[in-house]
XYZ file of N, CA and C in Angstrom:
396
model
N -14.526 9.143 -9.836
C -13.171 9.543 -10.147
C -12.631 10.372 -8.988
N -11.436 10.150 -8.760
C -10.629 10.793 -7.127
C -10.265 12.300 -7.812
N -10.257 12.862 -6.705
C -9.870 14.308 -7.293
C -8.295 14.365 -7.163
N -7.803 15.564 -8.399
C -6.020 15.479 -8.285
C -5.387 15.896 -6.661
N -4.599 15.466 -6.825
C -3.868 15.900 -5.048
C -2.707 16.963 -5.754
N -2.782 17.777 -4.635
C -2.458 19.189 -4.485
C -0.499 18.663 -4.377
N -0.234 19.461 -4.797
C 1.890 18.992 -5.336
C 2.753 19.037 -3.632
N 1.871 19.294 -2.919
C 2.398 18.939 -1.687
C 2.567 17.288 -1.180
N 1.178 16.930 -1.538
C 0.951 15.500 -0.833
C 1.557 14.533 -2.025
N 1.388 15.119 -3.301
C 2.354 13.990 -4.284
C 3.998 14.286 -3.546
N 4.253 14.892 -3.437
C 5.703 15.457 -3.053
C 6.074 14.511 -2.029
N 4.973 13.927 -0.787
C 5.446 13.696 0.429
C 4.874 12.156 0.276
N 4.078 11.410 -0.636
C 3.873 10.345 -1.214
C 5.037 9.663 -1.575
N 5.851 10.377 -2.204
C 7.606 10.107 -2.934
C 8.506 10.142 -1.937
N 8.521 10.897 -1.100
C 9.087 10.595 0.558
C 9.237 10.033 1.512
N 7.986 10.031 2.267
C 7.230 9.229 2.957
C 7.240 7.689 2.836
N 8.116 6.984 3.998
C 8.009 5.781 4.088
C 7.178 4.413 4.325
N 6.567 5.530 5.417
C 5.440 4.239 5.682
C 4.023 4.882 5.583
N 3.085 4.252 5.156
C 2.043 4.098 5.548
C 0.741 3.486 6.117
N -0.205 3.703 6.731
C -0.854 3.051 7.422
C -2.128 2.278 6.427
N -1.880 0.812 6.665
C -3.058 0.494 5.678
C -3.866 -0.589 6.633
N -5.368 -0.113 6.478
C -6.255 -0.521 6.896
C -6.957 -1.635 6.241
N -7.389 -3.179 6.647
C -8.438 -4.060 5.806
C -9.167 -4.276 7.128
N -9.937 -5.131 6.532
C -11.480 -5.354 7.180
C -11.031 -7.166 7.314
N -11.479 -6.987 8.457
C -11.271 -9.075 8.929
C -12.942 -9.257 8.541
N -12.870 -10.819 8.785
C -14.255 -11.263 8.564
C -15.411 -11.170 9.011
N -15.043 -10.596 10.621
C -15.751 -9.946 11.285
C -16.417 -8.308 10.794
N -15.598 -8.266 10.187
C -15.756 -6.438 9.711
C -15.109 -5.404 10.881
N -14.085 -5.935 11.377
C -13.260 -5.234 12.292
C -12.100 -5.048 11.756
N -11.785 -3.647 11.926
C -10.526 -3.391 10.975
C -9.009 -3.759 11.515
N -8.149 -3.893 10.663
C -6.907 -4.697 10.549
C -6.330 -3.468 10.010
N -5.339 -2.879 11.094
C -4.464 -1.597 10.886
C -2.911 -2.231 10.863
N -2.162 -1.719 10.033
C -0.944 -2.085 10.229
C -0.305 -0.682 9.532
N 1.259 -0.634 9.899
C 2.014 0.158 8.874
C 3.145 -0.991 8.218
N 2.909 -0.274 6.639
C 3.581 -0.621 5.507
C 4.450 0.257 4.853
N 5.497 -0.317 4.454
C 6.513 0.313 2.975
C 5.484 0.176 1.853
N 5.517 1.517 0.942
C 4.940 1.879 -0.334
C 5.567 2.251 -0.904
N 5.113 2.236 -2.513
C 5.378 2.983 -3.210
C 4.386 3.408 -3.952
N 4.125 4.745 -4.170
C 2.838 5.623 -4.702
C 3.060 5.565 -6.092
N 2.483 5.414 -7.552
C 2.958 5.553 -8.521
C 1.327 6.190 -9.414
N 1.200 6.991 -9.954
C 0.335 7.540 -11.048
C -1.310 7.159 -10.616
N -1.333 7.285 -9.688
C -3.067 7.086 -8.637
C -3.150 5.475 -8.176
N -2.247 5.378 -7.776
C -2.095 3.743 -7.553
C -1.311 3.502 -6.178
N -1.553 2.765 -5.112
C -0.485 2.636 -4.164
C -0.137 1.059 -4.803
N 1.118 0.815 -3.802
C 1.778 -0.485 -4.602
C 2.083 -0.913 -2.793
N 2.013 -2.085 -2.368
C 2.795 -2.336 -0.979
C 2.522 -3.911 -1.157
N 4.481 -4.359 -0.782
C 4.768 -5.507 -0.686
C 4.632 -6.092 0.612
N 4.159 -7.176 0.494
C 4.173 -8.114 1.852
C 4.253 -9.088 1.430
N 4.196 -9.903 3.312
C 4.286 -11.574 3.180
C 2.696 -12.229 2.433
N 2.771 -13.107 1.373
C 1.641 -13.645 0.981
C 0.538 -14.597 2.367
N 1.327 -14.825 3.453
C 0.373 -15.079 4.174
C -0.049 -14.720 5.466
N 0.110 -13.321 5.249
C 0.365 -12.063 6.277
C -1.681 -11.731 6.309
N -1.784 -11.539 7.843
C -3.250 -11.065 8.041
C -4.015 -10.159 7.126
N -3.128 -9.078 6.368
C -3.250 -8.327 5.541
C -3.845 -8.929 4.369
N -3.509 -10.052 3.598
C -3.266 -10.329 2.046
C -4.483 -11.728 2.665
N -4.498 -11.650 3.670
C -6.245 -13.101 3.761
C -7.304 -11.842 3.725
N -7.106 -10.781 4.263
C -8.348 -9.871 4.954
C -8.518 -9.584 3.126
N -7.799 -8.895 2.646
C -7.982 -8.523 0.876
C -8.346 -9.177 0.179
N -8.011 -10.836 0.051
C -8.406 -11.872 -0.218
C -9.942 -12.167 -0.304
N -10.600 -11.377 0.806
C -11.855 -12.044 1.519
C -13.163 -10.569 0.927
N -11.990 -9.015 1.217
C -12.960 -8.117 1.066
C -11.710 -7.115 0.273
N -11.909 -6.889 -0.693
C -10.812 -5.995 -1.135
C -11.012 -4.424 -0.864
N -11.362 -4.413 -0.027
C -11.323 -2.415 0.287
C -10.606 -2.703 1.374
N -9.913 -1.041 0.779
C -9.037 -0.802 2.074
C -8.828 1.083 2.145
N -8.336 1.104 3.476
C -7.775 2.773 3.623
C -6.597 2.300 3.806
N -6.399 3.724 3.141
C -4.898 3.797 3.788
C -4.786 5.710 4.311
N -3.500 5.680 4.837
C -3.541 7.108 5.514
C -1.557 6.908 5.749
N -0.926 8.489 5.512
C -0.144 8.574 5.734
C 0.264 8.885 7.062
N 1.499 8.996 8.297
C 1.346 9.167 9.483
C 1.079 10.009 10.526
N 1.366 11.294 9.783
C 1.410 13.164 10.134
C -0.069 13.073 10.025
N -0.832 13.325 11.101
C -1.928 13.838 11.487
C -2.572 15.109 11.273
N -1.252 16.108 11.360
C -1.253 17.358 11.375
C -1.667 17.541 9.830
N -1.166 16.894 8.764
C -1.988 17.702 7.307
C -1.844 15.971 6.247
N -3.185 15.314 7.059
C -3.145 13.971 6.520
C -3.678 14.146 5.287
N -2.966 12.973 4.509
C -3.648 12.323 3.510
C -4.180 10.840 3.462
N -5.175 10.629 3.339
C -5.846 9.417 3.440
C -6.460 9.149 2.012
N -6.755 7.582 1.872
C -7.501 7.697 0.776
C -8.134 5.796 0.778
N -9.150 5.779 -0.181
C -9.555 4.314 -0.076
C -9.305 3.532 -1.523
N -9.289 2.204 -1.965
C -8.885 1.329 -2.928
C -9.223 -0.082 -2.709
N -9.551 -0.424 -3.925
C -9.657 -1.919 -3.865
C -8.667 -2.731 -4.220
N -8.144 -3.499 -3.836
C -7.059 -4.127 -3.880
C -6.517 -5.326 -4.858
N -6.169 -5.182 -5.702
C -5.944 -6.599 -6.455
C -4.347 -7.185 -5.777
N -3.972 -8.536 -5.902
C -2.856 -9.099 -5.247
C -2.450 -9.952 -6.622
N -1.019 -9.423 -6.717
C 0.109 -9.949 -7.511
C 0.654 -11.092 -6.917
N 0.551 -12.579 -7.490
C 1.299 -13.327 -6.702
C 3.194 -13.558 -7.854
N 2.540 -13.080 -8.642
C 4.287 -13.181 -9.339
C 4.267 -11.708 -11.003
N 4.839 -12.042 -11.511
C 5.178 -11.103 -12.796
C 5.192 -9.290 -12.001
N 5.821 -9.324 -10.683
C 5.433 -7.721 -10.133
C 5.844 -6.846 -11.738
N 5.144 -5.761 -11.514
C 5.895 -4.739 -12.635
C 7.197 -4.390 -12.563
N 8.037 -4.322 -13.505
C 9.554 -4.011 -13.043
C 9.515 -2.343 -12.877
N 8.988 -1.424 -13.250
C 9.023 -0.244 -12.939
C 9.063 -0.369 -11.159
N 7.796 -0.784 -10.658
C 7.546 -0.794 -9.254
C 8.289 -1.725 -8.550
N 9.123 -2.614 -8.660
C 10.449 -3.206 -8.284
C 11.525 -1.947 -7.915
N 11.875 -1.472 -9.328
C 12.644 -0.337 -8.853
C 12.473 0.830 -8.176
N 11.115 1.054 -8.350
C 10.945 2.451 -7.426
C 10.927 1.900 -5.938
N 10.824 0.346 -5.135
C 10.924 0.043 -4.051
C 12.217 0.271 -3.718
N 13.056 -0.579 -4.696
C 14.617 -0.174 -4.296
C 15.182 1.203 -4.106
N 14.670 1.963 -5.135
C 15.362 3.235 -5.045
C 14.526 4.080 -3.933
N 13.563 4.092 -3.257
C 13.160 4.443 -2.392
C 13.507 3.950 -0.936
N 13.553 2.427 -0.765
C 14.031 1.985 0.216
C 15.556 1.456 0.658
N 16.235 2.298 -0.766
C 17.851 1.940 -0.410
C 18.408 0.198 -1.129
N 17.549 0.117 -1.933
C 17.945 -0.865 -2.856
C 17.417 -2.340 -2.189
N 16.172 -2.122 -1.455
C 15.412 -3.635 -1.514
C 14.691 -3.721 -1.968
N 14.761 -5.581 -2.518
C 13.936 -5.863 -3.817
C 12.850 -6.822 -2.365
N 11.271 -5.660 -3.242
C 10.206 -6.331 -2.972
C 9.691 -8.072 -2.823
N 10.741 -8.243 -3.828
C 10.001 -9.798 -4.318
C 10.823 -10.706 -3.085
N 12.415 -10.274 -2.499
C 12.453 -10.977 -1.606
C 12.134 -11.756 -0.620
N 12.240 -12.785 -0.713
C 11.649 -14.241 0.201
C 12.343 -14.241 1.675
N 12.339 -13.671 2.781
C 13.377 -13.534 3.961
C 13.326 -15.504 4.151
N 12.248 -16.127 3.550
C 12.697 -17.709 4.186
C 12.302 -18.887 2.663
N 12.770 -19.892 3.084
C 12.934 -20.624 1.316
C 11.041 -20.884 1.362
N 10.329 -20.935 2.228
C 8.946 -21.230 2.336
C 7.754 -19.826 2.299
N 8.745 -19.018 2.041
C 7.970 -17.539 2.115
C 7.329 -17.162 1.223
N 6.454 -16.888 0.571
C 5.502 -16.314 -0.458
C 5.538 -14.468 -0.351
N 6.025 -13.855 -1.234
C 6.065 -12.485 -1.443
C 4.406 -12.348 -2.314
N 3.668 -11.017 -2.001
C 3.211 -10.837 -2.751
C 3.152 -8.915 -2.927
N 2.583 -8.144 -3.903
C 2.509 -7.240 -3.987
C 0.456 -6.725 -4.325
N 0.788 -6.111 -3.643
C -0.579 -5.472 -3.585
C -1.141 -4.120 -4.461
N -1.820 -4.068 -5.166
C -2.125 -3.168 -6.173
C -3.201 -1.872 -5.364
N -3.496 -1.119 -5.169
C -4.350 -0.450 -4.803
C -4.504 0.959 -5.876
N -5.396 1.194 -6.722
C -5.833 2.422 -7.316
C -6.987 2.727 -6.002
N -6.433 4.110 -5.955
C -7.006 5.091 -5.737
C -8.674 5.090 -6.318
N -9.694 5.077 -5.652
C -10.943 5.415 -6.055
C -11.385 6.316 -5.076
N -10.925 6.959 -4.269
C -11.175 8.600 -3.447
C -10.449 8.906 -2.330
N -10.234 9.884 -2.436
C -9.333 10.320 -1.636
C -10.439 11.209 -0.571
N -10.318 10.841 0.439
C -10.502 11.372 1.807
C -10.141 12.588 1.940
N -8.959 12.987 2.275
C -8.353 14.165 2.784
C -6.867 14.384 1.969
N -6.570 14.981 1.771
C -5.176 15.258 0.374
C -4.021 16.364 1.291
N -4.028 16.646 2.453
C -2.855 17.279 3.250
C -3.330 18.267 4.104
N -4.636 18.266 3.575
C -5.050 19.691 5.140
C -6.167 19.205 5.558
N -6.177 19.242 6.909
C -7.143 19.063 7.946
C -8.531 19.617 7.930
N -9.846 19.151 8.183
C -10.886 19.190 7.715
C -11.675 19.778 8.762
């Protein structure tokens, strides 16, 4: 069980635009990218393209890190990943929009595009806002 995070790093979870999420290729070499989130009740949520390097690497090994971008009082943490290919939750629809200025996750930018959403609970948190 992850320990609670301190009302700073929930605070800057709800803020905070991007974060950095890490998977593992087949090699076992990690696959860093930054993503739009949304943090919700020990859970990260991040939409992507369904056939984005990201959503094969999860596909293959579902752990992942993730880490927010401020170095100075990081929060990091790790999760296994389940992938939504349709029914997203409508709660987490809206908290994308209202966080990112009213875009909907599920958007297809092309008629051949596959959206998917990525589930991540929290199973430990690394570091929660202060430096170690």
């Amino acid at each position: 069980m992850s320990r609670p995070l301190p009302p700073g790093a929930e605070a800057r979870l709800a803020r905070e635009h991007n974060v950095w999420l890490c998977t593992l290729r087949a090699d076992g070499s990690a696959h860093v990218t930054p993503v739009w989130f949304v943090y919700d009740g020990g859970t990260w949520w991040v939409g992507c393209d369904g056939h984005s390097v990201k959503v094969r690497n999860v596909l293959a090994d579902a752990r992942v890190s993730l880490a927010l971008e401020d170095g100075t009082a990081p929060v990091v943490a790790e999760g296994l990943t389940r992938v939504h290919r349709d029914a997203f939750p409508e709660r987490i629809v809206a908290a994308f929009a209202g966080k990112y200025g009213g875009w909907d996750v599920r958007h297809r930018p092309r008629p051949d595009a596959e959206r998917v959403l990525l589930e991540i609970p929290v199973s430990r948190w690394l570091l929660t806002g202060a430096a170690q």
